[in-house]
XYZ file of C-alpha atoms in Angstrom:
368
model
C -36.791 9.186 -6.525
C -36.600 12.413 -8.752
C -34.640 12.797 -11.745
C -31.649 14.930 -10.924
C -28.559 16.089 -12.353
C -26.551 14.165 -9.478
C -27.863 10.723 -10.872
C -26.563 8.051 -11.277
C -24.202 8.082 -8.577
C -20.963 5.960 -8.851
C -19.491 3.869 -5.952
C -16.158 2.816 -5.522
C -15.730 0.281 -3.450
C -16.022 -3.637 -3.755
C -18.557 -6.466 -4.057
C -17.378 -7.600 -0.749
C -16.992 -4.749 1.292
C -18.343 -3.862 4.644
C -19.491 -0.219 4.050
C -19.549 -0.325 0.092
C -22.446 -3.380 0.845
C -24.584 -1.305 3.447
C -24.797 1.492 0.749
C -25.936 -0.627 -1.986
C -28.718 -1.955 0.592
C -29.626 1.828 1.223
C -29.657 2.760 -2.281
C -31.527 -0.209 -3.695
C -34.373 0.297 -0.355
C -34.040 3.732 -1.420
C -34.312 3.392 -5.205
C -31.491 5.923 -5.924
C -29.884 5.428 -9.156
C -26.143 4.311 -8.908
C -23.699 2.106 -10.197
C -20.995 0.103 -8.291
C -17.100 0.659 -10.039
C -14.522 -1.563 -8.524
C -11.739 0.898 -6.630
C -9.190 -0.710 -8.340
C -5.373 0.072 -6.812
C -3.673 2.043 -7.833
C -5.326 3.469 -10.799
C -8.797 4.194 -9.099
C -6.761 4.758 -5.682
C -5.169 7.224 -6.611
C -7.565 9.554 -8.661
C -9.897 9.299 -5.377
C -7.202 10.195 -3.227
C -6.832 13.067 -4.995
C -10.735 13.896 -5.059
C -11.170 13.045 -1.554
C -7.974 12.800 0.585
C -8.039 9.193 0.800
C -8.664 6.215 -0.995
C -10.926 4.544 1.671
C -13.585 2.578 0.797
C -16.464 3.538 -0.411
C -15.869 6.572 -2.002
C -19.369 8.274 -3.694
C -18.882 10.789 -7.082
C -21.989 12.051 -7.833
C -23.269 13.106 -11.672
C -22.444 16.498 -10.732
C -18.976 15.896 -10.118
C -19.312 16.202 -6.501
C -17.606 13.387 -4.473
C -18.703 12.159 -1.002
C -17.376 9.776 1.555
C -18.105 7.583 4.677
C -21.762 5.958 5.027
C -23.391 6.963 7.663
C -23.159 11.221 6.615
C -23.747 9.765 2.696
C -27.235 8.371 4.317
C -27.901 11.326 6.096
C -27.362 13.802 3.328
C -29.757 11.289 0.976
C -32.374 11.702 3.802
C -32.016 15.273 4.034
C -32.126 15.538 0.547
C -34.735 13.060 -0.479
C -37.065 12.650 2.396
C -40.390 11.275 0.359
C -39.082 7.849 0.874
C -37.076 7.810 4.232
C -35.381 4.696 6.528
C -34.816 7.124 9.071
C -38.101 6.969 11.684
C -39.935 10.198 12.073
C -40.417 9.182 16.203
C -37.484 11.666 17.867
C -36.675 8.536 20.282
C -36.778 5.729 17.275
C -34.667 7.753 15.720
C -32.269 8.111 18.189
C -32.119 4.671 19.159
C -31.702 4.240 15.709
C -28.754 5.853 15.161
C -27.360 4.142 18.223
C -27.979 0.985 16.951
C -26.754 1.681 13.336
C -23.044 3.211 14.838
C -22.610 -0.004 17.350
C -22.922 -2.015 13.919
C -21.356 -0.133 11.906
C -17.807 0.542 14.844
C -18.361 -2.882 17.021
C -19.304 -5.434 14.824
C -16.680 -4.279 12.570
C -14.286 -6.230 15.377
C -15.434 -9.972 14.582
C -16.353 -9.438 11.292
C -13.177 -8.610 10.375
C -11.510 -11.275 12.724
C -14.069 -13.911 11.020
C -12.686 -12.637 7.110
C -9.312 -12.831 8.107
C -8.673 -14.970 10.625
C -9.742 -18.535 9.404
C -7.768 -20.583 6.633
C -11.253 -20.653 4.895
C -12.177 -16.597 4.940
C -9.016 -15.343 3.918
C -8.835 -17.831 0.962
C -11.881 -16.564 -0.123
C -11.223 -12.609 0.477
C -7.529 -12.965 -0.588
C -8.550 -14.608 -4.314
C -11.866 -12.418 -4.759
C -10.000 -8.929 -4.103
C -6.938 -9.915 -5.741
C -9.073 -10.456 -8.914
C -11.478 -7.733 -8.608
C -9.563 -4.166 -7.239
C -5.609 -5.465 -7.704
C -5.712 -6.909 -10.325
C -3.191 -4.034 -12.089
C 0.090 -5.167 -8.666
C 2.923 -6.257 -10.566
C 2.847 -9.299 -8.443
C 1.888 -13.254 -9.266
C -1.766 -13.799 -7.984
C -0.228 -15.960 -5.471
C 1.944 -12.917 -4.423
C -0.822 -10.838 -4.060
C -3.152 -13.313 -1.934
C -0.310 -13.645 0.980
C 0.255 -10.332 0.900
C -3.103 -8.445 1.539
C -3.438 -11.432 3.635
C -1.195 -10.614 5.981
C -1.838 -6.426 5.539
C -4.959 -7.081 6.881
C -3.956 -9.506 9.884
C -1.309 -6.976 10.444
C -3.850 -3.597 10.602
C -7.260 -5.203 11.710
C -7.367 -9.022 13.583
C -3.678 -9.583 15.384
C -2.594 -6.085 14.861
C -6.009 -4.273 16.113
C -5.746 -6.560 19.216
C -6.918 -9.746 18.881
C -4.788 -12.404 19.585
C -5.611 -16.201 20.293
C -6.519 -14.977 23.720
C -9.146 -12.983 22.657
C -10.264 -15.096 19.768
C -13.416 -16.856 22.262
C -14.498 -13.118 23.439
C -14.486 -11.814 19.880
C -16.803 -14.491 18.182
C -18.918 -14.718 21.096
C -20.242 -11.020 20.256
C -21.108 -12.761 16.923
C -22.903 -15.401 18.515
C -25.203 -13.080 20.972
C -25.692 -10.584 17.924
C -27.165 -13.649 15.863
C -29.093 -15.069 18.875
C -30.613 -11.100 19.435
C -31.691 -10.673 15.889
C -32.938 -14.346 15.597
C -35.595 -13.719 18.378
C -36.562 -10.343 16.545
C -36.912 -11.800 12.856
C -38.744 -15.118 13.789
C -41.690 -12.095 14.764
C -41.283 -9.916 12.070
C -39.356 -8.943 9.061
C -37.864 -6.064 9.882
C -35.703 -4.592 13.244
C -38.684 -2.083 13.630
C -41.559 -3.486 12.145
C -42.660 -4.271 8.343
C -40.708 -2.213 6.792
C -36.819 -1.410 6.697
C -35.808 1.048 8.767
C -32.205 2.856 9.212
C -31.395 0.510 11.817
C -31.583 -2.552 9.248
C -29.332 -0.669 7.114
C -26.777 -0.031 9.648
C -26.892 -4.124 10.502
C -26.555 -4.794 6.556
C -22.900 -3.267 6.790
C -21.525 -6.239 8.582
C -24.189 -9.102 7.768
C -24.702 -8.486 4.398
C -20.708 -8.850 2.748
C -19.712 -10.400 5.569
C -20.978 -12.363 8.207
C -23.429 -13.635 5.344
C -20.482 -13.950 2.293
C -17.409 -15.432 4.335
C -17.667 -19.134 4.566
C -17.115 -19.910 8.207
C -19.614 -17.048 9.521
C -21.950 -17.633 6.888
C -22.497 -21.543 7.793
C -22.885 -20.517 11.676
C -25.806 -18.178 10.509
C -27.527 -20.733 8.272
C -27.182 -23.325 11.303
C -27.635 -21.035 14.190
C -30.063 -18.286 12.874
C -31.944 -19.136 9.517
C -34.361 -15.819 10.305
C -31.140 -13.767 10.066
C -30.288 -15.386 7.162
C -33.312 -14.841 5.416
C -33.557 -11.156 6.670
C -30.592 -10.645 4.896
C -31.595 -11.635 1.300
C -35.088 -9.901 2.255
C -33.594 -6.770 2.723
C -31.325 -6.600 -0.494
C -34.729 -7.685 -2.132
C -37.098 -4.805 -0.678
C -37.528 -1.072 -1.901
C -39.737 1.351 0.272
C -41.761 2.246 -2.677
C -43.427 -1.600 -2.574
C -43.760 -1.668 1.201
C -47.089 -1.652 2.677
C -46.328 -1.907 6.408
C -45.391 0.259 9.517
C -42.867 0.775 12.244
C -43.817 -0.301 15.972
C -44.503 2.233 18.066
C -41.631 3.377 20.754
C -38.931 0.952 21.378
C -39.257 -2.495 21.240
C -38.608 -4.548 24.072
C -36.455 -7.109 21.922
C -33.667 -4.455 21.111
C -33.309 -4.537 25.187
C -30.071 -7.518 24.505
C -28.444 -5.591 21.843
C -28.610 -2.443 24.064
C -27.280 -4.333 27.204
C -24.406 -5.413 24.233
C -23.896 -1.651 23.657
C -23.487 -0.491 27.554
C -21.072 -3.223 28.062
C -19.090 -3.751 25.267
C -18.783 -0.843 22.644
C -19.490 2.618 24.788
C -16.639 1.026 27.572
C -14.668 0.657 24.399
C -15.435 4.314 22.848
C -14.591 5.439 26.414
C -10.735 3.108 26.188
C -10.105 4.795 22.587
C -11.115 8.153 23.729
C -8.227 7.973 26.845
C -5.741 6.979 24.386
C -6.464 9.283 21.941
C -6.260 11.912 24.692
C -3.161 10.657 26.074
C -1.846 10.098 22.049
C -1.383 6.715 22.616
C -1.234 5.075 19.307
C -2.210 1.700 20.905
C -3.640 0.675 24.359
C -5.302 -2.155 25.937
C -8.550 -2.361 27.495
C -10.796 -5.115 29.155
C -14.084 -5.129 27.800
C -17.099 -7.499 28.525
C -14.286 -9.843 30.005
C -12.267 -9.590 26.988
C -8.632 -8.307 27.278
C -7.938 -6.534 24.458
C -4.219 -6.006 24.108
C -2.495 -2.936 21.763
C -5.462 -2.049 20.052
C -5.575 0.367 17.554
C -6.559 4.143 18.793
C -9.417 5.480 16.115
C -9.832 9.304 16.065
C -12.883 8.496 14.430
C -13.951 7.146 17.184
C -14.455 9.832 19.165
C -16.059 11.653 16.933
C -18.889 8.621 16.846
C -18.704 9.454 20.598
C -18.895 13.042 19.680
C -22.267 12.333 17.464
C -24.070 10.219 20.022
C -24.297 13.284 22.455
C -25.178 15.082 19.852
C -27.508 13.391 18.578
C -29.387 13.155 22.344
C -28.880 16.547 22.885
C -30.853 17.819 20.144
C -33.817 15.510 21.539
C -36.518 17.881 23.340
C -36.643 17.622 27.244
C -39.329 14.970 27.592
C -37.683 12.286 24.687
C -34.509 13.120 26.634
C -35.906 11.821 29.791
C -37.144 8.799 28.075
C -34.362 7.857 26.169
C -31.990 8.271 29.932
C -34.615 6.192 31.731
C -34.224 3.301 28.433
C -29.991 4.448 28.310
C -29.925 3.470 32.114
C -31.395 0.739 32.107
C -28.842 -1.092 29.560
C -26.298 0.722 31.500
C -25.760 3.001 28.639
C -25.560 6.417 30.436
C -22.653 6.405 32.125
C -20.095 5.161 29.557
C -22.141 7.796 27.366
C -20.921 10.879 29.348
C -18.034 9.266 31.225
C -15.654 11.636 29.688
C -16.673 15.017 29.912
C -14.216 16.594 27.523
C -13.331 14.677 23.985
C -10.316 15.236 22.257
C -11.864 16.105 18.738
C -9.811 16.726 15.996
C -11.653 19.057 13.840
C -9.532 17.401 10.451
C -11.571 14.485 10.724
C -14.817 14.117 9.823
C -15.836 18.478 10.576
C -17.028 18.814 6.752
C -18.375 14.997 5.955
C -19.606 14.085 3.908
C -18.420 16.108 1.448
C -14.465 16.893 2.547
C -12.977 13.141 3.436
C -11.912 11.751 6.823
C -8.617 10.545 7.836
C -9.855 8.042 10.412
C -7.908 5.020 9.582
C -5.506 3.967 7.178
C -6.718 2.420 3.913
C -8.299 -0.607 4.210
C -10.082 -3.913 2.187
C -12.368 -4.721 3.661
């Protein structure tokens, strides 16, 4: 990594956040300079609302003075800028895959690990006391105060109140379940989602195993039990830079990604398709079966469907013969159709138009 004016980089986030964690695994693979800064509230809150728009986690200020937010355009702008030592595979079709894979972790898996965090006695305990101590510490509130009560914001915005009720409690953690079952069969024959070395996808899985499904007690002892490869992926991927890797990436697609896939054409393109009708229709909540789950006044996501928006894109700019593969592979997982179901999506250009550099509004503020 070159020395540059923009270095080090500072990240707000916290030590146990989704997004804030799967940038510290792509910075450390990386070896860009940065240091992680607690986005304490309201103090830090409200001086990155004012750089940014919002005070959503994490927020990036580079040495420069330039600020930055949301992971996924952060990554791509490091790539762009920085492409010696790159996660993102140089294959057109790995790379789209790729970036399939890293948005279903990144917008699905986002459902049970927050349900895991927040839902159980045991995870909230643990979230509660470590953010109360670590970004609120400055609430004019007893710590005991402060524990029920971003206990209960976050029940409120993102387990009971995004849809998930004791109904849907089974449907949620099965995804969990599957996901660790998929990735067990892929790590027990190599170290890496694409081969020997880490790879964007990796880096989009870190966001939810990493700080959560691998920090919160009652996920954490299900992955020790259930999938001790995932488990060790995950402390072998905080532990590897590029620089020291010797490997390669498999050629094409592997045939073990063929589960997770089958996960993504049944479960979270059915669901970009539910958010994108109630966006349209400016329905604030809806409800929408999905894999045999009932999901009941969920939470619409403009962000959504600009994800949606991106995934297109992202297959349209493939030439005509990787296009062809990648449908024959998208078909096959039932993919395609959810895909391009919708034929017009209502984008709001205010969202994400000028990421990473002009903030999002996707979602309200949120610990995660």
């Amino acid at each position: 990594m070159p020395s540059d004016s923009i270095f080090p980089a500072t990240l707000y986030g916290s030590s146990i956040s989704y997004f804030t964690g799967k940038l510290e695994n792509y910075f450390r693979i990386k070896g860009i300079p940065y240091q992680l800064q607690a986005l304490t509230h309201p103090t830090q809150a409200k001086r990155i609302t004012a750089k940014t728009g919002s005070s959503q986690m994490p927020a990036l200020e580079l040495a420069d003075g330039r600020w930055m937010s949301d992971s996924t355009p952060i990554i791509q702008w490091f790539e762009d800028e920085y492409p010696a030592t790159t996660v993102t595979p140089t294959d057109p079709l790995q790379r789209f895959f790729s970036l399939l894979l890293e948005d279903y972790a990144d917008e699905w898996l986002w459902r049970p690990a927050m349900h895991y965090r927040w839902h159980y006695e045991r995870g909230a305990r643990f979230a509660s006391t470590h953010l109360t101590e670590e970004i609120l510490t400055e609430l004019p509130l007893p710590k005991f105060m402060t524990r029920r009560w971003i206990t209960r914001r976050q029940r409120n915005g993102y387990t009971l109140g995004d849809g998930i009720t004791k109904d849907q409690v089974a449907g949620v953690e099965a995804i969990y379940l599957r996901t660790l079952d998929q990735l067990e069969a892929i790590f027990r024959e190599r170290p890496f989602l694409l081969g020997d070395t880490p790879s964007l996808v990796d880096i989009g899985f870190s966001g939810p195993f990493f700080r959560h499904f691998g920090l919160d007690p009652v996920p954490a002892e299900l992955m020790r039990q259930r999938a001790p490869a995932v488990t060790e992926w995950v402390a072998r991927l905080w532990n590897t830079r590029l620089e020291n890797c010797k490997g390669s990436l498999l050629q094409g697609i592997p045939d073990d990604w063929g589960p997770i896939l089958d996960e993504i054409g049944g479960h979270y393109l059915p669901y970009l398709c539910a958010n994108v009708e109630a966006v349209a229709a400016g329905q604030r909540r809806f409800d929408a079966d999905i894999g045999g789950v009932q999901y009941r006044r969920a939470r619409w996501s403009k962000y959504r469907v600009w994800c949606l928006q991106q995934l297109r894109g992202h297959f349209q700019a493939l030439a005509s013969s990787d296009q062809q593969a990648a449908r024959v592979l998208l078909e096959r997982h039932h993919c395609w159709e959810p895909l391009w179901r919708h034929k017009e999506l209502p984008i709001d250009d205010t969202v994400c138009s000028q990421l990473p550099f002009q903030v999002d509004v996707k979602m309200i503020d949120v610990y995660d």
